[in-house]
């Protein structure tokens, strides 16, 4: 029990540390050298446009526990921990091979944004009133009195 | 236990993350200075900086503020959001290609990506300063207490006069008192036919009919006062009153059916506002209500949909001004739009040029720059509708129309009479065409990526965009069943209003302190409060149209006086400030203003008061002694001879010939053309119009083959006229107020006689006397045609030459000819007749004679 608790604690610490490091605001000099402890290289990550870094590690841990604690005992056993680490590795390595199942941590990383089709921009037309509704705007009815 | 403590500490340490710094850190600053700024300077500043001069795309990248504002497409940089940052879009060669001829290296592109994702830290921020006004509160207080226009009008007791028999109304007492002070005498009354002609043109813009002349002359002989009263009351009830006085109002509010400026796009729904104004004058709508509807109609309570629709249409006042839709910078466009609205509102209703304080304190009036931005805060919190809605394919605009807007859907079913109903098949065909063209655009982009033939690609892109715009605009205005919707221009309040920032020198990138929404302090003895959740526009409308406002009633009665008498009591009708003219009769102005308010803000009551006064019916007889003392006739020792305005001249010719169509046409020529660009005096594509016109001519002529030369020439002339004369409307028979008013392309018949500049606020038109006008009356096709019909009428209704002569004079001048005129006319007819062919001698001779009556000064002047 005690060795397992130690492993669990260390793993959580590493997890939190690594996740927090991964979620840190991207500072200048984002190209860091990879470390043996699995810290991520910033240049490897293509963040999606709507990416919002999760800052609170306690919340991150809680979420991960919820995702991977299959038997609900509020602990991660070896198989659950393996699943978590595998998902993290898949996230680090980018889009998956065809047929591969997306892990729960998979984010919708955009492909190289240089190739975003122009038609995707129809939702935001060039320099015009973006809020205009097709067919015209229905005015807001004032009060009767 | 120790183990768990260690664990907790580890977790806590991990939780102690470096937070994102709000201020620039040293690393961020270094990143910008080493990786971003050098690239901007090297690759971008050449075309997108202040030093570049001609800023391409309206986009400057040399300051942080301007980079965030962006250009015509939108913000160049959205901190933290690469997808929404057009700068990144451009350097990755997606929708834009920058730099134009090559692509930056992947390293540089990645630097920019990182920079945007890290929040685009940028040390090039302007320091926010606070601008202090040179106009102190004490200055404002002093101006409010001492300057005549800023003090509320008070009830005035009409003064006593020596000649107690002359005045008929209180107005006469005020005028006579001043004349007597100056030892001057008013001239005698004008002849009855001149008085009638004056009343008819002033009230309804048309000459009196022979029957009206006969009736009035009889009544005048018995009792001139009653005769005038009777006629005035009758004319005030006519619908032509609204058409006449509505046109005065349209001058003031810079009404037109297009944006004007470099890219002249139509306003196909402006005609609703024209009709609203005419109806308001006919209904004698209380002026305070009229004001409130135009400034804040969208916010006024409405019990029925019809009332709501009327209120919405009234707000077209704020949307109808000239616009530079070619402006590439949307923030600049928004600032200019607000400025135009402030200028219109304050000068039209208050005779005060608040817009002069956009860039600095008002040079002459006690209006600090902060007051301007207090009002800007009111007007910026609304959406202005003046363009065309997008279709569900998106928003496509013609080339160069960088700024656009949608329209409001009316709550009643009242579509533009010319909007097309589409069948399901036609709708589908339209949609298919749009889809096909969008595919062509995509293909074009792919084909030309990396292709050096940028100019060709650009031309094709523009052509396709224009075609897409035309198709999309057609689709946008109908519902899914192809039935046209009912739209109007106007404004809508935005939620969560915010205050404006004062802009140093009016520059959009030089923002200083935030200014709370409010009104010009010098005009408010007690500043009205504006709720936080309200923009203040409704409060502004209520304040302007209230008794507490010192100017609104004065400005309006002064306009009415000016239209009736020929000059205002304050001759600078849009400027009641310190640089405007002082009132010639200050007490009279106050008296009229108070009467106006007490009558329930009734315009007709003021018109009636003036029209029934003795002052109004004076003759224009010249007196050298009076002229020596008062050459400008400021004291009104005589009536002012006035040239008829352009509409009255045209309408008078139509009325006299009998061709006038008194019905109101539905919509307008611009409504028929739809949302399109005005080019070369034509609404829409000149080729399409010529093709349609020639098709009509060919159909009417059966076949052009074998056509005689004369007939062919006439057919081609018809085609040319249909294309080039589209906006002149020489064949139309309805009143001039219904002619299409397109900025920079006003109808020739109006333009030649000093029609109001529709891009400006015009309280007083010019009145010139030029050779162009004489040539117009001699040679213009419309004048000749009306002369022909006038002649036909005379020949048909009168049998003998003597009676024909008298009838022609009566119609044109409102009086029979003098003996000298009779002789001259007879001589003219005798000399002219032999020059014409025998068959049409009678008609042609009478036509020429009628045209000479039209061309004369007496016809064009109110004496």
PDB file of N, CA and C in Angstrom, chain B residues 570-621:
ATOM      1  N   UNK B 570     -33.421  85.639 -37.824  1.00  0.00           N
ATOM      2  CA  UNK B 570     -31.986  85.378 -37.756  1.00  0.00           C
ATOM      3  C   UNK B 570     -31.612  84.856 -39.128  1.00  0.00           C
ATOM      4  N   UNK B 571     -30.867  85.624 -39.873  1.00  0.00           N
ATOM      5  CA  UNK B 571     -30.634  85.235 -41.266  1.00  0.00           C
ATOM      6  C   UNK B 571     -29.727  84.003 -41.378  1.00  0.00           C
ATOM      7  N   UNK B 572     -28.896  83.749 -40.362  1.00  0.00           N
ATOM      8  CA  UNK B 572     -28.059  82.538 -40.368  1.00  0.00           C
ATOM      9  C   UNK B 572     -28.879  81.417 -39.739  1.00  0.00           C
ATOM     10  N   UNK B 573     -29.684  80.774 -40.564  1.00  0.00           N
ATOM     11  CA  UNK B 573     -30.702  79.862 -40.029  1.00  0.00           C
ATOM     12  C   UNK B 573     -30.115  78.627 -39.348  1.00  0.00           C
ATOM     13  N   UNK B 574     -28.878  78.243 -39.675  1.00  0.00           N
ATOM     14  CA  UNK B 574     -28.262  77.076 -39.022  1.00  0.00           C
ATOM     15  C   UNK B 574     -27.264  77.478 -37.947  1.00  0.00           C
ATOM     16  N   UNK B 575     -27.131  78.769 -37.720  1.00  0.00           N
ATOM     17  CA  UNK B 575     -26.122  79.204 -36.764  1.00  0.00           C
ATOM     18  C   UNK B 575     -26.702  80.265 -35.849  1.00  0.00           C
ATOM     19  N   UNK B 576     -27.106  79.816 -34.686  1.00  0.00           N
ATOM     20  CA  UNK B 576     -27.595  80.738 -33.661  1.00  0.00           C
ATOM     21  C   UNK B 576     -26.501  81.011 -32.635  1.00  0.00           C
ATOM     22  N   UNK B 577     -25.265  80.716 -32.999  1.00  0.00           N
ATOM     23  CA  UNK B 577     -24.160  80.933 -32.079  1.00  0.00           C
ATOM     24  C   UNK B 577     -23.603  82.342 -32.182  1.00  0.00           C
ATOM     25  N   UNK B 578     -22.447  82.529 -31.554  1.00  0.00           N
ATOM     26  CA  UNK B 578     -21.880  83.875 -31.491  1.00  0.00           C
ATOM     27  C   UNK B 578     -21.429  84.388 -32.859  1.00  0.00           C
ATOM     28  N   UNK B 579     -21.125  83.496 -33.782  1.00  0.00           N
ATOM     29  CA  UNK B 579     -20.728  83.946 -35.120  1.00  0.00           C
ATOM     30  C   UNK B 579     -21.917  84.036 -36.075  1.00  0.00           C
ATOM     31  N   UNK B 580     -23.093  83.667 -35.618  1.00  0.00           N
ATOM     32  CA  UNK B 580     -24.289  83.819 -36.447  1.00  0.00           C
ATOM     33  C   UNK B 580     -24.784  85.244 -36.390  1.00  0.00           C
ATOM     34  N   UNK B 581     -25.821  85.527 -37.155  1.00  0.00           N
ATOM     35  CA  UNK B 581     -26.382  86.874 -37.170  1.00  0.00           C
ATOM     36  C   UNK B 581     -27.304  87.069 -35.963  1.00  0.00           C
ATOM     37  N   UNK B 582     -27.279  88.247 -35.378  1.00  0.00           N
ATOM     38  CA  UNK B 582     -28.235  88.500 -34.294  1.00  0.00           C
ATOM     39  C   UNK B 582     -29.634  88.661 -34.886  1.00  0.00           C
ATOM     40  N   UNK B 583     -30.664  88.471 -34.083  1.00  0.00           N
ATOM     41  CA  UNK B 583     -32.025  88.596 -34.619  1.00  0.00           C
ATOM     42  C   UNK B 583     -32.357  90.060 -34.906  1.00  0.00           C
ATOM     43  N   UNK B 584     -33.065  90.261 -36.026  1.00  0.00           N
ATOM     44  CA  UNK B 584     -33.478  91.621 -36.354  1.00  0.00           C
ATOM     45  C   UNK B 584     -34.617  92.060 -35.425  1.00  0.00           C
ATOM     46  N   UNK B 585     -35.431  91.111 -34.986  1.00  0.00           N
ATOM     47  CA  UNK B 585     -36.554  91.404 -34.092  1.00  0.00           C
ATOM     48  C   UNK B 585     -36.561  90.343 -32.997  1.00  0.00           C
ATOM     49  N   UNK B 586     -35.739  90.576 -31.972  1.00  0.00           N
ATOM     50  CA  UNK B 586     -35.556  89.540 -30.939  1.00  0.00           C
ATOM     51  C   UNK B 586     -36.858  89.235 -30.202  1.00  0.00           C
ATOM     52  N   UNK B 587     -37.604  90.281 -29.907  1.00  0.00           N
ATOM     53  CA  UNK B 587     -38.861  90.073 -29.171  1.00  0.00           C
ATOM     54  C   UNK B 587     -39.878  89.328 -30.023  1.00  0.00           C
ATOM     55  N   UNK B 588     -39.905  89.656 -31.292  1.00  0.00           N
ATOM     56  CA  UNK B 588     -40.825  88.968 -32.204  1.00  0.00           C
ATOM     57  C   UNK B 588     -40.472  87.480 -32.265  1.00  0.00           C
ATOM     58  N   UNK B 589     -39.185  87.187 -32.324  1.00  0.00           N
ATOM     59  CA  UNK B 589     -38.743  85.792 -32.383  1.00  0.00           C
ATOM     60  C   UNK B 589     -39.199  85.047 -31.124  1.00  0.00           C
ATOM     61  N   UNK B 590     -39.024  85.682 -29.987  1.00  0.00           N
ATOM     62  CA  UNK B 590     -39.464  85.044 -28.739  1.00  0.00           C
ATOM     63  C   UNK B 590     -40.981  84.869 -28.733  1.00  0.00           C
ATOM     64  N   UNK B 591     -41.669  85.879 -29.216  1.00  0.00           N
ATOM     65  CA  UNK B 591     -43.135  85.818 -29.260  1.00  0.00           C
ATOM     66  C   UNK B 591     -43.589  84.634 -30.123  1.00  0.00           C
ATOM     67  N   UNK B 592     -42.982  84.510 -31.293  1.00  0.00           N
ATOM     68  CA  UNK B 592     -43.363  83.410 -32.181  1.00  0.00           C
ATOM     69  C   UNK B 592     -43.003  82.066 -31.558  1.00  0.00           C
ATOM     70  N   UNK B 593     -41.835  82.007 -30.901  1.00  0.00           N
ATOM     71  CA  UNK B 593     -41.410  80.743 -30.294  1.00  0.00           C
ATOM     72  C   UNK B 593     -42.379  80.329 -29.184  1.00  0.00           C
ATOM     73  N   UNK B 594     -42.787  81.292 -28.380  1.00  0.00           N
ATOM     74  CA  UNK B 594     -43.721  80.981 -27.292  1.00  0.00           C
ATOM     75  C   UNK B 594     -45.073  80.576 -27.846  1.00  0.00           C
ATOM     76  N   UNK B 595     -45.512  81.286 -28.883  1.00  0.00           N
ATOM     77  CA  UNK B 595     -46.813  80.938 -29.497  1.00  0.00           C
ATOM     78  C   UNK B 595     -46.748  79.518 -30.072  1.00  0.00           C
ATOM     79  N   UNK B 596     -45.611  79.203 -30.649  1.00  0.00           N
ATOM     80  CA  UNK B 596     -45.405  77.885 -31.255  1.00  0.00           C
ATOM     81  C   UNK B 596     -45.574  76.792 -30.195  1.00  0.00           C
ATOM     82  N   UNK B 597     -44.908  76.979 -29.071  1.00  0.00           N
ATOM     83  CA  UNK B 597     -44.985  75.970 -28.012  1.00  0.00           C
ATOM     84  C   UNK B 597     -46.396  75.906 -27.441  1.00  0.00           C
ATOM     85  N   UNK B 598     -46.983  77.093 -27.221  1.00  0.00           N
ATOM     86  CA  UNK B 598     -48.324  77.127 -26.603  1.00  0.00           C
ATOM     87  C   UNK B 598     -49.387  76.555 -27.529  1.00  0.00           C
ATOM     88  N   UNK B 599     -49.144  76.582 -28.837  1.00  0.00           N
ATOM     89  CA  UNK B 599     -50.135  76.032 -29.769  1.00  0.00           C
ATOM     90  C   UNK B 599     -50.026  74.520 -29.858  1.00  0.00           C
ATOM     91  N   UNK B 600     -49.144  73.932 -29.054  1.00  0.00           N
ATOM     92  CA  UNK B 600     -48.915  72.490 -29.152  1.00  0.00           C
ATOM     93  C   UNK B 600     -47.898  72.165 -30.221  1.00  0.00           C
ATOM     94  N   UNK B 601     -46.973  73.085 -30.426  1.00  0.00           N
ATOM     95  CA  UNK B 601     -45.916  72.914 -31.431  1.00  0.00           C
ATOM     96  C   UNK B 601     -46.534  72.721 -32.830  1.00  0.00           C
ATOM     97  N   UNK B 602     -47.541  73.513 -33.137  1.00  0.00           N
ATOM     98  CA  UNK B 602     -48.231  73.386 -34.415  1.00  0.00           C
ATOM     99  C   UNK B 602     -47.593  74.283 -35.467  1.00  0.00           C
ATOM    100  N   UNK B 603     -47.058  73.675 -36.508  1.00  0.00           N
ATOM    101  CA  UNK B 603     -46.418  74.431 -37.582  1.00  0.00           C
ATOM    102  C   UNK B 603     -47.465  75.203 -38.363  1.00  0.00           C
ATOM    103  N   UNK B 604     -48.597  74.584 -38.607  1.00  0.00           N
ATOM    104  CA  UNK B 604     -49.637  75.252 -39.393  1.00  0.00           C
ATOM    105  C   UNK B 604     -50.119  76.517 -38.689  1.00  0.00           C
ATOM    106  N   UNK B 605     -50.123  76.499 -37.365  1.00  0.00           N
ATOM    107  CA  UNK B 605     -50.616  77.697 -36.661  1.00  0.00           C
ATOM    108  C   UNK B 605     -49.638  78.855 -36.863  1.00  0.00           C
ATOM    109  N   UNK B 606     -48.351  78.567 -36.905  1.00  0.00           N
ATOM    110  CA  UNK B 606     -47.374  79.639 -37.134  1.00  0.00           C
ATOM    111  C   UNK B 606     -47.495  80.146 -38.573  1.00  0.00           C
ATOM    112  N   UNK B 607     -47.654  79.205 -39.500  1.00  0.00           N
ATOM    113  CA  UNK B 607     -47.827  79.590 -40.902  1.00  0.00           C
ATOM    114  C   UNK B 607     -49.052  80.492 -41.045  1.00  0.00           C
ATOM    115  N   UNK B 608     -50.091  80.111 -40.377  1.00  0.00           N
ATOM    116  CA  UNK B 608     -51.332  80.896 -40.459  1.00  0.00           C
ATOM    117  C   UNK B 608     -51.143  82.290 -39.869  1.00  0.00           C
ATOM    118  N   UNK B 609     -50.493  82.345 -38.716  1.00  0.00           N
ATOM    119  CA  UNK B 609     -50.247  83.647 -38.087  1.00  0.00           C
ATOM    120  C   UNK B 609     -49.489  84.578 -39.029  1.00  0.00           C
ATOM    121  N   UNK B 610     -48.490  84.042 -39.688  1.00  0.00           N
ATOM    122  CA  UNK B 610     -47.667  84.877 -40.573  1.00  0.00           C
ATOM    123  C   UNK B 610     -48.461  85.256 -41.822  1.00  0.00           C
ATOM    124  N   UNK B 611     -49.158  84.265 -42.398  1.00  0.00           N
ATOM    125  CA  UNK B 611     -49.847  84.520 -43.669  1.00  0.00           C
ATOM    126  C   UNK B 611     -50.985  85.523 -43.521  1.00  0.00           C
ATOM    127  N   UNK B 612     -51.559  85.596 -42.330  1.00  0.00           N
ATOM    128  CA  UNK B 612     -52.687  86.521 -42.132  1.00  0.00           C
ATOM    129  C   UNK B 612     -52.231  87.876 -41.595  1.00  0.00           C
ATOM    130  N   UNK B 613     -50.935  88.082 -41.465  1.00  0.00           N
ATOM    131  CA  UNK B 613     -50.449  89.364 -40.949  1.00  0.00           C
ATOM    132  C   UNK B 613     -50.394  90.404 -42.059  1.00  0.00           C
ATOM    133  N   UNK B 614     -50.345  91.648 -41.680  1.00  0.00           N
ATOM    134  CA  UNK B 614     -50.214  92.762 -42.631  1.00  0.00           C
ATOM    135  C   UNK B 614     -48.831  92.774 -43.237  1.00  0.00           C
ATOM    136  N   UNK B 615     -47.864  92.360 -42.444  1.00  0.00           N
ATOM    137  CA  UNK B 615     -46.473  92.320 -42.917  1.00  0.00           C
ATOM    138  C   UNK B 615     -46.373  91.448 -44.158  1.00  0.00           C
ATOM    139  N   UNK B 616     -47.086  90.340 -44.116  1.00  0.00           N
ATOM    140  CA  UNK B 616     -46.976  89.357 -45.201  1.00  0.00           C
ATOM    141  C   UNK B 616     -47.507  89.915 -46.519  1.00  0.00           C
ATOM    142  N   UNK B 617     -48.524  90.779 -46.453  1.00  0.00           N
ATOM    143  CA  UNK B 617     -49.156  91.194 -47.706  1.00  0.00           C
ATOM    144  C   UNK B 617     -48.662  92.565 -48.203  1.00  0.00           C
ATOM    145  N   UNK B 618     -47.557  93.050 -47.615  1.00  0.00           N
ATOM    146  CA  UNK B 618     -47.007  94.314 -48.121  1.00  0.00           C
ATOM    147  C   UNK B 618     -46.557  94.146 -49.568  1.00  0.00           C
ATOM    148  N   UNK B 619     -46.484  95.254 -50.264  1.00  0.00           N
ATOM    149  CA  UNK B 619     -45.981  95.191 -51.633  1.00  0.00           C
ATOM    150  C   UNK B 619     -44.453  95.238 -51.608  1.00  0.00           C
ATOM    151  N   UNK B 620     -43.861  94.997 -52.768  1.00  0.00           N
ATOM    152  CA  UNK B 620     -42.407  95.032 -52.888  1.00  0.00           C
ATOM    153  C   UNK B 620     -41.929  96.382 -53.437  1.00  0.00           C
ATOM    154  N   UNK B 621     -42.786  97.371 -53.407  1.00  0.00           N
ATOM    155  CA  UNK B 621     -42.457  98.676 -53.974  1.00  0.00           C
ATOM    156  C   UNK B 621     -41.205  99.255 -53.332  1.00  0.00           C
TER     157      UNK B 621
END
